[in-house]
């Protein structure tokens, strides 16, 4: 069984699955060594960091022994079903149980003031847009088009909550290829607008803001479809700066 390019998605998990398939097929029996990180990255057409994550996951599962500077020895043939179940648990974060060694309280219901939310998004979302331009799959591009169409429909129907707007931004994060960005943007935007944000909108949103944002969204979408990461980053930054300026005006 030959090494083949990995499709975009949860890369470390797909790489680990592919390596397990090769081990089960006998390409790398127990006692043999896997190719180097560099060789695996080139053969699978992924980054070395993704390969390293996959190898560390397989070491945690007891499938390989990673010896820094000496190679990766195969220890056993992994069971397919058991490996999938364990892989799913390796990087799952339990937000309901903060680390007891840290003096923190995780309150996901805490309200974030509107300008704090917008400023955080201004720092994060341009990079998610750039990553989406590089990494979005055809299915994720279709998802972006669907979200943008909902955004347009909301505007034509005079929506006050604009779910299509937030769906569009979340879809970009989902297409970034970075699960941390996806989780962060989903946590920030995947809830109902707070009363404070709703009143800010009511008082300071000009009549043309919905259509203006729609045009800016379309510009971001076209940059992502065109695989232009620099333009996607710049257009998302300009869009969020525009929103902040509107809400901050005197």
Tab-separated table of C-alpha atoms in Angstrom:
chain	number	residue	atom	x	y	z
A	1	UNK	CA	0.000	0.000	0.000
A	2	UNK	CA	1.598	3.272	-1.120
A	3	UNK	CA	1.632	6.609	0.650
A	4	UNK	CA	-0.804	9.016	-1.027
A	5	UNK	CA	-1.615	12.688	-0.533
A	6	UNK	CA	-3.900	13.433	2.396
A	7	UNK	CA	-7.124	15.311	1.730
A	8	UNK	CA	-7.775	18.466	3.737
A	9	UNK	CA	-9.572	18.139	7.053
A	10	UNK	CA	-8.393	17.027	10.499
A	11	UNK	CA	-4.917	16.375	9.164
A	12	UNK	CA	-3.210	14.789	12.147
A	13	UNK	CA	-6.075	12.286	12.509
A	14	UNK	CA	-6.079	11.425	8.811
A	15	UNK	CA	-2.298	11.005	8.803
A	16	UNK	CA	-2.467	8.724	11.845
A	17	UNK	CA	-5.241	6.688	10.183
A	18	UNK	CA	-3.171	6.350	6.996
A	19	UNK	CA	-0.102	5.196	8.902
A	20	UNK	CA	-2.198	2.676	10.824
A	21	UNK	CA	-3.534	1.334	7.522
A	22	UNK	CA	0.021	0.889	6.255
A	23	UNK	CA	1.048	-0.895	9.444
A	24	UNK	CA	-1.976	-3.219	9.251
A	25	UNK	CA	-1.216	-3.906	5.580
A	26	UNK	CA	2.267	-5.089	6.510
A	27	UNK	CA	4.197	-2.226	4.929
A	28	UNK	CA	5.684	-1.416	8.333
A	29	UNK	CA	5.504	-4.476	10.616
A	30	UNK	CA	6.379	-4.344	14.330
A	31	UNK	CA	10.086	-3.810	14.766
A	32	UNK	CA	10.453	-1.782	11.571
A	33	UNK	CA	10.877	1.974	11.356
A	34	UNK	CA	8.585	4.493	9.689
A	35	UNK	CA	10.019	7.000	7.181
A	36	UNK	CA	11.292	10.259	8.633
A	37	UNK	CA	8.952	13.170	9.359
A	38	UNK	CA	10.331	14.989	6.331
A	39	UNK	CA	9.758	11.993	4.047
A	40	UNK	CA	6.238	11.429	5.365
A	41	UNK	CA	5.367	15.118	4.969
A	42	UNK	CA	6.579	15.103	1.358
A	43	UNK	CA	4.801	11.861	0.463
A	44	UNK	CA	1.512	12.873	2.096
A	45	UNK	CA	1.759	16.515	0.949
A	46	UNK	CA	1.227	17.896	4.442
A	47	UNK	CA	3.288	19.936	6.890
A	48	UNK	CA	5.859	18.369	9.180
A	49	UNK	CA	3.963	19.751	12.177
A	50	UNK	CA	0.874	17.754	11.163
A	51	UNK	CA	3.004	14.624	10.746
A	52	UNK	CA	4.531	15.189	14.185
A	53	UNK	CA	1.073	15.521	15.771
A	54	UNK	CA	0.035	12.239	14.153
A	55	UNK	CA	3.164	10.428	15.328
A	56	UNK	CA	2.795	11.701	18.882
A	57	UNK	CA	-0.833	10.526	18.843
A	58	UNK	CA	0.287	7.075	17.710
A	59	UNK	CA	2.911	6.997	20.448
A	60	UNK	CA	0.284	7.834	23.073
A	61	UNK	CA	-1.736	4.911	21.706
A	62	UNK	CA	1.285	2.625	21.971
A	63	UNK	CA	1.507	2.008	18.228
A	64	UNK	CA	4.947	3.543	17.700
A	65	UNK	CA	7.926	4.586	19.780
A	66	UNK	CA	9.113	8.058	18.785
A	67	UNK	CA	12.838	8.399	19.373
A	68	UNK	CA	13.870	11.984	18.736
A	69	UNK	CA	16.765	11.941	16.295
A	70	UNK	CA	16.642	8.154	15.890
A	71	UNK	CA	13.338	7.438	14.110
A	72	UNK	CA	9.911	5.971	14.848
A	73	UNK	CA	9.771	2.261	15.581
A	74	UNK	CA	6.514	0.383	15.041
A	75	UNK	CA	5.587	-1.463	18.246
A	76	UNK	CA	2.340	-3.216	17.362
A	77	UNK	CA	-0.401	-3.610	14.765
A	78	UNK	CA	-3.276	-1.315	15.801
A	79	UNK	CA	-6.880	-2.481	15.928
A	80	UNK	CA	-8.883	-0.235	13.584
A	81	UNK	CA	-12.004	0.350	15.708
A	82	UNK	CA	-10.144	0.783	18.990
A	83	UNK	CA	-7.679	3.212	17.419
A	84	UNK	CA	-10.474	5.402	16.028
A	85	UNK	CA	-12.190	5.598	19.427
A	86	UNK	CA	-8.978	6.459	21.248
A	87	UNK	CA	-7.931	9.014	18.620
A	88	UNK	CA	-11.217	10.836	19.120
A	89	UNK	CA	-10.434	11.244	22.817
A	90	UNK	CA	-6.820	12.374	22.519
A	91	UNK	CA	-7.361	16.042	21.731
A	92	UNK	CA	-10.891	16.533	23.022
A	93	UNK	CA	-11.030	19.465	25.416
A	94	UNK	CA	-13.466	19.236	28.323
A	95	UNK	CA	-14.557	22.826	28.902
A	96	UNK	CA	-16.723	21.857	31.867
A	97	UNK	CA	-13.657	20.779	33.856
A	98	UNK	CA	-10.962	23.474	34.110
A	99	UNK	CA	-7.485	22.403	35.133
A	100	UNK	CA	-7.564	22.145	38.956
A	101	UNK	CA	-3.966	23.388	39.081
A	102	UNK	CA	-4.992	26.756	37.655
A	103	UNK	CA	-6.890	29.513	39.512
A	104	UNK	CA	-9.458	29.960	36.753
A	105	UNK	CA	-13.214	29.714	36.348
A	106	UNK	CA	-14.494	28.874	32.874
A	107	UNK	CA	-17.863	30.581	32.413
A	108	UNK	CA	-19.035	30.126	28.835
A	109	UNK	CA	-22.218	32.072	29.617
A	110	UNK	CA	-20.303	35.232	30.552
A	111	UNK	CA	-21.326	38.239	28.484
A	112	UNK	CA	-18.622	39.832	26.345
A	113	UNK	CA	-19.073	43.597	25.775
A	114	UNK	CA	-19.704	44.432	22.099
A	115	UNK	CA	-16.492	46.354	21.450
A	116	UNK	CA	-14.377	43.702	23.195
A	117	UNK	CA	-15.986	41.101	20.943
A	118	UNK	CA	-15.350	43.141	17.797
A	119	UNK	CA	-11.750	43.896	18.758
A	120	UNK	CA	-11.046	40.209	19.366
A	121	UNK	CA	-12.607	39.321	16.037
A	122	UNK	CA	-10.508	41.995	14.310
A	123	UNK	CA	-7.364	40.297	15.558
A	124	UNK	CA	-8.404	36.726	14.723
A	125	UNK	CA	-10.710	36.681	11.710
A	126	UNK	CA	-8.409	38.168	9.046
A	127	UNK	CA	-6.075	35.228	9.590
A	128	UNK	CA	-8.954	32.716	9.472
A	129	UNK	CA	-9.947	34.203	6.113
A	130	UNK	CA	-6.379	33.914	4.813
A	131	UNK	CA	-6.186	30.295	5.957
A	132	UNK	CA	-9.563	29.553	4.356
A	133	UNK	CA	-8.228	30.891	1.054
A	134	UNK	CA	-5.364	28.412	1.319
A	135	UNK	CA	-7.124	25.384	2.752
A	136	UNK	CA	-10.871	25.404	2.017
A	137	UNK	CA	-12.160	22.224	0.400
A	138	UNK	CA	-14.752	22.341	-2.409
A	139	UNK	CA	-17.409	21.307	0.123
A	140	UNK	CA	-16.388	24.142	2.439
A	141	UNK	CA	-16.510	26.623	-0.449
A	142	UNK	CA	-20.066	25.429	-1.107
A	143	UNK	CA	-20.817	25.938	2.593
A	144	UNK	CA	-19.498	29.498	2.349
A	145	UNK	CA	-21.706	30.178	-0.658
A	146	UNK	CA	-24.717	28.784	1.240
A	147	UNK	CA	-23.981	30.992	4.251
A	148	UNK	CA	-23.556	34.061	2.041
A	149	UNK	CA	-26.861	33.296	0.303
A	150	UNK	CA	-28.549	33.184	3.710
A	151	UNK	CA	-26.899	36.495	4.572
A	152	UNK	CA	-28.398	37.998	1.411
A	153	UNK	CA	-31.814	36.499	2.157
A	154	UNK	CA	-31.749	37.887	5.720
A	155	UNK	CA	-31.004	41.346	4.371
A	156	UNK	CA	-33.849	41.214	1.841
A	157	UNK	CA	-36.232	40.087	4.571
A	158	UNK	CA	-35.111	42.795	7.016
A	159	UNK	CA	-33.777	40.441	9.678
A	160	UNK	CA	-32.768	42.102	12.943
A	161	UNK	CA	-30.690	39.185	14.204
A	162	UNK	CA	-28.773	38.469	10.956
A	163	UNK	CA	-28.007	34.774	11.491
A	164	UNK	CA	-26.635	34.525	7.946
A	165	UNK	CA	-23.983	37.126	8.779
A	166	UNK	CA	-22.666	35.081	11.697
A	167	UNK	CA	-23.073	31.815	9.770
A	168	UNK	CA	-20.809	33.263	7.075
A	169	UNK	CA	-18.063	34.153	9.559
A	170	UNK	CA	-18.305	30.759	11.269
A	171	UNK	CA	-18.140	29.006	7.887
A	172	UNK	CA	-14.894	30.837	7.136
A	173	UNK	CA	-13.408	29.624	10.412
A	174	UNK	CA	-14.563	26.092	9.614
A	175	UNK	CA	-12.769	26.341	6.267
A	176	UNK	CA	-9.527	27.601	7.818
A	177	UNK	CA	-8.234	24.116	8.559
A	178	UNK	CA	-7.440	25.199	12.118
A	179	UNK	CA	-9.758	23.618	14.726
A	180	UNK	CA	-8.766	26.193	17.360
A	181	UNK	CA	-9.884	29.094	15.152
A	182	UNK	CA	-13.081	27.215	14.338
A	183	UNK	CA	-13.854	26.629	18.015
A	184	UNK	CA	-13.017	30.204	19.016
A	185	UNK	CA	-15.175	31.857	16.356
A	186	UNK	CA	-18.031	29.420	16.980
A	187	UNK	CA	-17.913	30.218	20.715
A	188	UNK	CA	-17.855	33.964	20.026
A	189	UNK	CA	-20.603	34.028	17.383
A	190	UNK	CA	-22.677	30.866	17.785
A	191	UNK	CA	-25.048	32.297	20.389
A	192	UNK	CA	-27.850	34.847	20.446
A	193	UNK	CA	-26.874	38.494	20.465
A	194	UNK	CA	-26.742	39.898	23.994
A	195	UNK	CA	-29.210	42.659	24.975
A	196	UNK	CA	-26.295	45.095	25.048
A	197	UNK	CA	-25.279	44.239	21.483
A	198	UNK	CA	-28.885	44.402	20.293
A	199	UNK	CA	-29.307	47.924	21.690
A	200	UNK	CA	-26.001	49.030	20.198
A	201	UNK	CA	-27.226	47.798	16.821
A	202	UNK	CA	-30.591	49.489	17.162
A	203	UNK	CA	-29.107	52.867	18.072
A	204	UNK	CA	-26.051	53.017	15.802
A	205	UNK	CA	-26.735	50.854	12.751
A	206	UNK	CA	-27.278	53.021	9.644
A	207	UNK	CA	-29.913	51.973	7.118
A	208	UNK	CA	-27.347	50.875	4.544
A	209	UNK	CA	-25.183	48.827	6.928
A	210	UNK	CA	-26.660	45.425	6.036
A	211	UNK	CA	-26.077	45.877	2.306
A	212	UNK	CA	-22.662	47.428	2.954
A	213	UNK	CA	-21.630	44.402	5.029
A	214	UNK	CA	-23.043	42.127	2.354
A	215	UNK	CA	-20.782	43.715	-0.280
A	216	UNK	CA	-17.807	43.376	2.056
A	217	UNK	CA	-18.691	39.722	2.695
A	218	UNK	CA	-18.863	39.105	-1.035
A	219	UNK	CA	-15.392	40.617	-1.467
A	220	UNK	CA	-14.032	38.271	1.214
A	221	UNK	CA	-15.809	35.313	-0.381
A	222	UNK	CA	-14.393	36.046	-3.821
A	223	UNK	CA	-10.866	36.305	-2.400
A	224	UNK	CA	-11.269	32.926	-0.687
A	225	UNK	CA	-12.684	31.312	-3.848
A	226	UNK	CA	-9.788	32.847	-5.797
A	227	UNK	CA	-7.285	31.364	-3.320
A	228	UNK	CA	-5.864	34.833	-2.649
A	229	UNK	CA	-4.857	34.693	1.014
A	230	UNK	CA	-3.486	38.233	1.151
A	231	UNK	CA	-6.679	39.712	-0.284
A	232	UNK	CA	-8.861	37.570	1.971
A	233	UNK	CA	-6.933	38.797	5.018
A	234	UNK	CA	-7.035	42.440	3.932
A	235	UNK	CA	-10.728	42.397	3.015
A	236	UNK	CA	-11.750	40.762	6.288
A	237	UNK	CA	-9.690	43.288	8.246
A	238	UNK	CA	-11.285	46.159	6.322
A	239	UNK	CA	-14.755	44.717	6.925
A	240	UNK	CA	-14.334	44.439	10.690
A	241	UNK	CA	-12.664	47.849	10.930
A	242	UNK	CA	-15.667	49.264	9.086
A	243	UNK	CA	-18.088	47.675	11.575
A	244	UNK	CA	-16.090	48.972	14.551
A	245	UNK	CA	-15.949	52.482	13.051
A	246	UNK	CA	-19.723	52.523	12.500
A	247	UNK	CA	-20.516	51.503	16.078
A	248	UNK	CA	-17.887	53.910	17.489
A	249	UNK	CA	-18.954	56.978	15.550
A	250	UNK	CA	-20.206	60.059	17.376
